[in-house]
Amino acid sequence: MAVRRRGLLVVALVCLASGCRPAPSSSPPPAPTSTQSPTTTTTTVTTTPTTTTTKAKPTTTTTTAKPAVTGKVVVLDPGHNGGNASHPSEINRLVPAGRGQTKACNTTGTATNGGYPEHAFTWDVTKRVQAILVAHGVKVVLTRSNDTGVGPCVNERAATGNAAHADAVVSIHADGATATSAHGFHVAYSSPPLNAEQGAPSVQLAKDVRDALVHDGYATSTYIGSDGLSKRSDLGGLNLSTRPSVLVECGNMRNATEAAAMTSAGGRQRYAEAIAAGILSYVG
């Protein structure tokens, strides 16, 4: 043990005398330690967006609408009146009816089996037709102003259309045939004609109204006329007219199906729309 200590002492003295240093390391020196975050260099290139403008052709949407019928005059004649039944002496007096005839001033009209009167039906439908025509720019004249009066007489109704220089006169009625199979509408016109306006113009008006009713699904009459048209020589309002004139019997009030349509607001609106379409087709 003493010998080992001496040996170590000798070695230590030799190293001191010769300037012993640690042997150089073969590993590269460690990289200096930095506390800074890594620096990232970002190059921003701003590109101005290129906008290419292409001029597009304007898009035009065309809506087909019925043109306004300005300057036209239509006389609507709602058949009968609400006060007729209570004034028999007034409505039964005879008045001129054309072709050398005389007829009662007016009548009470018919009714459904349930009691809905023709005068109420014709007044309601007429007001609906009036609203449609006015919306299209037509001037409308009525032969009576309410559904509570008496008359007017058939000759006075014709005079209203004549005085207005009407482009069309349309009298609105409903029939009261009692035959169980009787149903459908018909459009009457004066025949043989007594003047030029009762000829081709009235026939064309009758056809236009007929066609509009058929188009809307109404059946033509099974008991009077032919193909929805009826030539008449006995109707004073038509005989005395000097304007294109027709009388529409919308259907048979005694027929259950047609009575149901006539007594409903929706049914009367449908009649009005069809009649108005026929009139607009004629005057347009």
GROMACS .gro file of C-alpha atoms in nm:
model
  284
    1MET     CA    1   0.000   0.000   0.000
    2ALA     CA    2   0.292   0.230   0.091
    3VAL     CA    3   0.467   0.136  -0.231
    4ARG     CA    4   0.146   0.229  -0.445
    5ARG     CA    5   0.123   0.567  -0.281
    6ARG     CA    6   0.484   0.641  -0.358
    7GLY     CA    7   0.426   0.545  -0.720
    8LEU     CA    8   0.137   0.780  -0.752
    9LEU     CA    9   0.331   1.059  -0.596
   10VAL     CA   10   0.613   1.010  -0.844
   11VAL     CA   11   0.374   1.023  -1.135
   12ALA     CA   12   0.215   1.337  -1.006
   13LEU     CA   13   0.552   1.508  -0.971
   14VAL     CA   14   0.650   1.408  -1.323
   15CYS     CA   15   0.327   1.557  -1.464
   16LEU     CA   16   0.381   1.879  -1.283
   17ALA     CA   17   0.731   1.901  -1.413
   18SER     CA   18   0.634   1.828  -1.772
   19GLY     CA   19   0.315   2.036  -1.782
   20CYS     CA   20   0.068   1.754  -1.839
   21ARG     CA   21  -0.271   1.869  -2.004
   22PRO     CA   22  -0.582   1.676  -2.082
   23ALA     CA   23  -0.576   1.502  -2.417
   24PRO     CA   24  -0.769   1.687  -2.686
   25SER     CA   25  -1.117   1.548  -2.750
   26SER     CA   26  -1.196   1.408  -3.088
   27SER     CA   27  -1.556   1.538  -3.068
   28PRO     CA   28  -1.628   1.886  -3.211
   29PRO     CA   29  -1.692   2.160  -2.962
   30PRO     CA   30  -2.053   2.198  -2.864
   31ALA     CA   31  -2.247   2.463  -3.047
   32PRO     CA   32  -2.304   2.780  -2.851
   33THR     CA   33  -2.641   2.780  -2.671
   34SER     CA   34  -2.880   3.055  -2.771
   35THR     CA   35  -3.201   3.156  -2.595
   36GLN     CA   36  -3.338   3.346  -2.899
   37SER     CA   37  -3.621   3.203  -3.095
   38PRO     CA   38  -3.542   3.102  -3.445
   39THR     CA   39  -3.581   3.388  -3.684
   40THR     CA   40  -3.809   3.316  -3.976
   41THR     CA   41  -3.782   3.542  -4.274
   42THR     CA   42  -4.111   3.569  -4.460
   43THR     CA   43  -4.130   3.728  -4.801
   44THR     CA   44  -4.480   3.852  -4.880
   45VAL     CA   45  -4.569   3.901  -5.241
   46THR     CA   46  -4.884   4.106  -5.289
   47THR     CA   47  -5.062   4.020  -5.610
   48THR     CA   48  -5.326   4.257  -5.739
   49PRO     CA   49  -5.624   4.046  -5.841
   50THR     CA   50  -5.705   4.062  -6.204
   51THR     CA   51  -6.074   4.117  -6.275
   52THR     CA   52  -6.208   4.030  -6.615
   53THR     CA   53  -6.540   4.197  -6.687
   54THR     CA   54  -6.761   4.040  -6.948
   55LYS     CA   55  -7.059   4.242  -7.054
   56ALA     CA   56  -7.358   4.011  -7.048
   57LYS     CA   57  -7.662   4.063  -7.258
   58PRO     CA   58  -7.951   4.182  -7.046
   59THR     CA   59  -8.203   3.913  -6.963
   60THR     CA   60  -8.557   4.010  -7.043
   61THR     CA   61  -8.845   3.825  -6.883
   62THR     CA   62  -9.166   3.863  -7.071
   63THR     CA   63  -9.495   3.805  -6.895
   64THR     CA   64  -9.794   3.765  -7.118
   65ALA     CA   65 -10.095   3.948  -6.976
   66LYS     CA   66 -10.426   4.042  -7.115
   67PRO     CA   67 -10.396   4.394  -7.253
   68ALA     CA   68 -10.610   4.670  -7.116
   69VAL     CA   69 -10.921   4.730  -7.325
   70THR     CA   70 -10.944   5.105  -7.287
   71GLY     CA   71 -11.213   5.306  -7.461
   72LYS     CA   72 -11.455   5.015  -7.483
   73VAL     CA   73 -11.804   5.031  -7.333
   74VAL     CA   74 -11.993   4.724  -7.218
   75VAL     CA   75 -12.351   4.727  -7.088
   76LEU     CA   76 -12.435   4.449  -6.844
   77ASP     CA   77 -12.801   4.369  -6.789
   78PRO     CA   78 -12.871   4.161  -6.476
   79GLY     CA   79 -13.204   3.990  -6.533
   80HIS     CA   80 -13.517   4.076  -6.329
   81ASN     CA   81 -13.504   4.265  -5.996
   82GLY     CA   82 -13.564   4.201  -5.628
   83GLY     CA   83 -13.872   4.422  -5.602
   84ASN     CA   84 -14.059   4.284  -5.903
   85ALA     CA   85 -14.259   4.025  -5.713
   86SER     CA   86 -14.411   4.286  -5.482
   87HIS     CA   87 -14.509   4.521  -5.768
   88PRO     CA   88 -14.715   4.307  -6.009
   89SER     CA   89 -14.908   4.595  -6.165
   90GLU     CA   90 -14.588   4.770  -6.265
   91ILE     CA   91 -14.407   4.474  -6.414
   92ASN     CA   92 -14.714   4.333  -6.589
   93ARG     CA   93 -14.791   4.640  -6.795
   94LEU     CA   94 -14.728   4.593  -7.164
   95VAL     CA   95 -14.437   4.760  -7.340
   96PRO     CA   96 -14.296   4.747  -7.695
   97ALA     CA   97 -14.088   4.432  -7.757
   98GLY     CA   98 -13.990   4.473  -8.122
   99ARG     CA   99 -14.118   4.303  -8.437
  100GLY     CA  100 -14.457   4.463  -8.369
  101GLN     CA  101 -14.492   4.275  -8.041
  102THR     CA  102 -14.573   4.389  -7.690
  103LYS     CA  103 -14.468   4.206  -7.376
  104ALA     CA  104 -14.486   4.249  -7.001
  105CYS     CA  105 -14.251   4.515  -6.870
  106ASN     CA  106 -14.053   4.252  -6.677
  107THR     CA  107 -14.098   3.930  -6.480
  108THR     CA  108 -14.000   3.794  -6.141
  109GLY     CA  109 -13.766   3.531  -6.283
  110THR     CA  110 -13.723   3.177  -6.160
  111ALA     CA  111 -13.552   3.021  -5.856
  112THR     CA  112 -13.382   2.703  -5.743
  113ASN     CA  113 -13.590   2.435  -5.575
  114GLY     CA  114 -13.438   2.560  -5.252
  115GLY     CA  115 -13.569   2.911  -5.310
  116TYR     CA  116 -13.257   3.097  -5.426
  117PRO     CA  117 -13.396   3.359  -5.670
  118GLU     CA  118 -13.273   3.426  -6.019
  119HIS     CA  119 -13.261   3.802  -5.961
  120ALA     CA  120 -13.009   3.753  -5.677
  121PHE     CA  121 -12.797   3.522  -5.890
  122THR     CA  122 -12.790   3.755  -6.189
  123TRP     CA  123 -12.709   4.058  -5.975
  124ASP     CA  124 -12.419   3.883  -5.801
  125VAL     CA  125 -12.269   3.746  -6.121
  126THR     CA  126 -12.310   4.080  -6.297
  127LYS     CA  127 -12.119   4.264  -6.024
  128ARG     CA  128 -11.839   4.010  -6.049
  129VAL     CA  129 -11.823   4.044  -6.427
  130GLN     CA  130 -11.819   4.422  -6.387
  131ALA     CA  131 -11.519   4.407  -6.152
  132ILE     CA  132 -11.321   4.194  -6.397
  133LEU     CA  133 -11.400   4.415  -6.695
  134VAL     CA  134 -11.319   4.737  -6.510
  135ALA     CA  135 -10.984   4.588  -6.409
  136HIS     CA  136 -10.911   4.548  -6.781
  137GLY     CA  137 -10.993   4.910  -6.858
  138VAL     CA  138 -11.349   4.860  -6.985
  139LYS     CA  139 -11.617   5.114  -6.902
  140VAL     CA  140 -11.917   4.924  -6.767
  141VAL     CA  141 -12.276   5.048  -6.755
  142LEU     CA  142 -12.545   4.855  -6.566
  143THR     CA  143 -12.913   4.856  -6.654
  144ARG     CA  144 -13.004   4.857  -6.283
  145SER     CA  145 -12.814   4.986  -5.980
  146ASN     CA  146 -12.928   4.744  -5.709
  147ASP     CA  147 -13.124   4.426  -5.642
  148THR     CA  148 -13.412   4.580  -5.448
  149GLY     CA  149 -13.589   4.784  -5.715
  150VAL     CA  150 -13.858   4.726  -5.975
  151GLY     CA  151 -13.785   4.673  -6.345
  152PRO     CA  152 -13.658   4.835  -6.552
  153CYS     CA  153 -13.878   4.724  -6.839
  154VAL     CA  154 -13.725   4.531  -7.128
  155ASN     CA  155 -13.753   4.828  -7.365
  156GLU     CA  156 -13.575   5.050  -7.113
  157ARG     CA  157 -13.297   4.799  -7.074
  158ALA     CA  158 -13.241   4.795  -7.450
  159ALA     CA  159 -13.246   5.176  -7.455
  160THR     CA  160 -12.964   5.185  -7.197
  161GLY     CA  161 -12.736   4.989  -7.426
  162ASN     CA  162 -12.830   5.197  -7.728
  163ALA     CA  163 -12.772   5.528  -7.548
  164ALA     CA  164 -12.432   5.415  -7.419
  165HIS     CA  165 -12.322   5.326  -7.776
  166ALA     CA  166 -12.207   5.000  -7.620
  167ASP     CA  167 -11.950   4.785  -7.791
  168ALA     CA  168 -12.132   4.488  -7.639
  169VAL     CA  169 -12.452   4.433  -7.441
  170VAL     CA  170 -12.476   4.116  -7.233
  171SER     CA  171 -12.790   4.023  -7.043
  172ILE     CA  172 -12.727   3.768  -6.766
  173HIS     CA  173 -12.998   3.517  -6.669
  174ALA     CA  174 -13.058   3.162  -6.548
  175ASP     CA  175 -13.330   2.932  -6.672
  176GLY     CA  176 -13.600   2.739  -6.488
  177ALA     CA  177 -13.681   2.440  -6.707
  178THR     CA  178 -13.868   2.171  -6.516
  179ALA     CA  179 -13.764   1.868  -6.723
  180THR     CA  180 -13.542   1.650  -6.509
  181SER     CA  181 -13.285   1.606  -6.787
  182ALA     CA  182 -13.267   1.977  -6.873
  183HIS     CA  183 -12.929   2.128  -6.799
  184GLY     CA  184 -12.654   2.337  -6.957
  185PHE     CA  185 -12.618   2.696  -7.073
  186HIS     CA  186 -12.714   2.869  -7.395
  187VAL     CA  187 -12.649   3.212  -7.545
  188ALA     CA  188 -12.939   3.377  -7.729
  189TYR     CA  189 -12.920   3.641  -8.001
  190SER     CA  190 -13.180   3.814  -8.215
  191SER     CA  191 -13.268   3.627  -8.532
  192PRO     CA  192 -13.351   3.708  -8.798
  193PRO     CA  193 -13.161   4.034  -8.738
  194LEU     CA  194 -13.350   4.363  -8.750
  195ASN     CA  195 -13.039   4.574  -8.807
  196ALA     CA  196 -12.671   4.532  -8.892
  197GLU     CA  197 -12.557   4.506  -8.529
  198GLN     CA  198 -12.799   4.220  -8.465
  199GLY     CA  199 -12.634   4.033  -8.750
  200ALA     CA  200 -12.269   3.926  -8.763
  201PRO     CA  201 -12.154   4.132  -8.460
  202SER     CA  202 -12.414   3.979  -8.229
  203VAL     CA  203 -12.350   3.629  -8.361
  204GLN     CA  204 -11.977   3.672  -8.300
  205LEU     CA  205 -12.039   3.803  -7.948
  206ALA     CA  206 -12.260   3.501  -7.880
  207LYS     CA  207 -11.992   3.264  -8.008
  208ASP     CA  208 -11.717   3.429  -7.803
  209VAL     CA  209 -11.920   3.403  -7.483
  210ARG     CA  210 -12.023   3.046  -7.569
  211ASP     CA  211 -11.663   2.946  -7.636
  212ALA     CA  212 -11.542   3.094  -7.308
  213LEU     CA  213 -11.804   2.903  -7.110
  214VAL     CA  214 -11.720   2.579  -7.289
  215HIS     CA  215 -11.349   2.641  -7.231
  216ASP     CA  216 -11.418   2.669  -6.858
  217GLY     CA  217 -11.596   2.335  -6.856
  218TYR     CA  218 -11.964   2.431  -6.881
  219ALA     CA  219 -12.195   2.201  -7.074
  220THR     CA  220 -12.411   2.345  -7.349
  221SER     CA  221 -12.788   2.318  -7.318
  222THR     CA  222 -12.953   1.982  -7.367
  223TYR     CA  223 -13.300   2.127  -7.421
  224ILE     CA  224 -13.283   2.451  -7.618
  225GLY     CA  225 -13.078   2.585  -7.908
  226SER     CA  226 -12.791   2.409  -8.079
  227ASP     CA  227 -12.428   2.386  -7.972
  228GLY     CA  228 -12.486   2.642  -7.697
  229LEU     CA  229 -12.642   2.904  -7.927
  230SER     CA  230 -13.009   2.996  -7.955
  231LYS     CA  231 -13.172   3.209  -8.225
  232ARG     CA  232 -13.460   3.409  -8.077
  233SER     CA  233 -13.719   3.645  -8.221
  234ASP     CA  234 -13.927   3.689  -7.906
  235LEU     CA  235 -13.691   3.862  -7.663
  236GLY     CA  236 -13.768   4.233  -7.641
  237GLY     CA  237 -13.425   4.336  -7.509
  238LEU     CA  238 -13.256   4.179  -7.809
  239ASN     CA  239 -13.514   4.287  -8.067
  240LEU     CA  240 -13.491   4.654  -7.965
  241SER     CA  241 -13.114   4.671  -7.948
  242THR     CA  242 -12.907   4.861  -8.202
  243ARG     CA  243 -12.583   4.733  -8.050
  244PRO     CA  244 -12.421   4.385  -8.053
  245SER     CA  245 -12.634   4.208  -7.792
  246VAL     CA  246 -12.677   3.863  -7.641
  247LEU     CA  247 -12.859   3.702  -7.351
  248VAL     CA  248 -12.681   3.431  -7.150
  249GLU     CA  249 -12.886   3.165  -6.972
  250CYS     CA  250 -12.610   3.037  -6.743
  251GLY     CA  251 -12.782   2.710  -6.667
  252ASN     CA  252 -13.096   2.553  -6.530
  253MET     CA  253 -13.172   2.656  -6.170
  254ARG     CA  254 -13.398   2.350  -6.131
  255ASN     CA  255 -13.110   2.113  -6.201
  256ALA     CA  256 -12.952   2.008  -5.871
  257THR     CA  257 -12.593   2.020  -5.993
  258GLU     CA  258 -12.623   2.359  -6.159
  259ALA     CA  259 -12.825   2.495  -5.868
  260ALA     CA  260 -12.542   2.399  -5.634
  261ALA     CA  261 -12.296   2.598  -5.844
  262MET     CA  262 -12.527   2.899  -5.867
  263THR     CA  263 -12.591   2.914  -5.494
  264SER     CA  264 -12.220   2.913  -5.401
  265ALA     CA  265 -11.996   3.219  -5.415
  266GLY     CA  266 -11.723   3.017  -5.583
  267GLY     CA  267 -11.964   2.891  -5.844
  268ARG     CA  268 -12.085   3.240  -5.926
  269GLN     CA  269 -11.726   3.360  -5.953
  270ARG     CA  270 -11.654   3.088  -6.208
  271TYR     CA  271 -11.955   3.192  -6.416
  272ALA     CA  272 -11.841   3.554  -6.398
  273GLU     CA  273 -11.486   3.476  -6.506
  274ALA     CA  274 -11.604   3.276  -6.805
  275ILE     CA  275 -11.854   3.540  -6.917
  276ALA     CA  276 -11.598   3.819  -6.872
  277ALA     CA  277 -11.342   3.622  -7.075
  278GLY     CA  278 -11.589   3.591  -7.360
  279ILE     CA  279 -11.668   3.962  -7.353
  280LEU     CA  280 -11.298   4.056  -7.345
  281SER     CA  281 -11.233   3.825  -7.637
  282TYR     CA  282 -11.498   4.009  -7.833
  283VAL     CA  283 -11.408   4.370  -7.748
  284GLY     CA  284 -11.031   4.319  -7.726
   0.00000   0.00000   0.00000
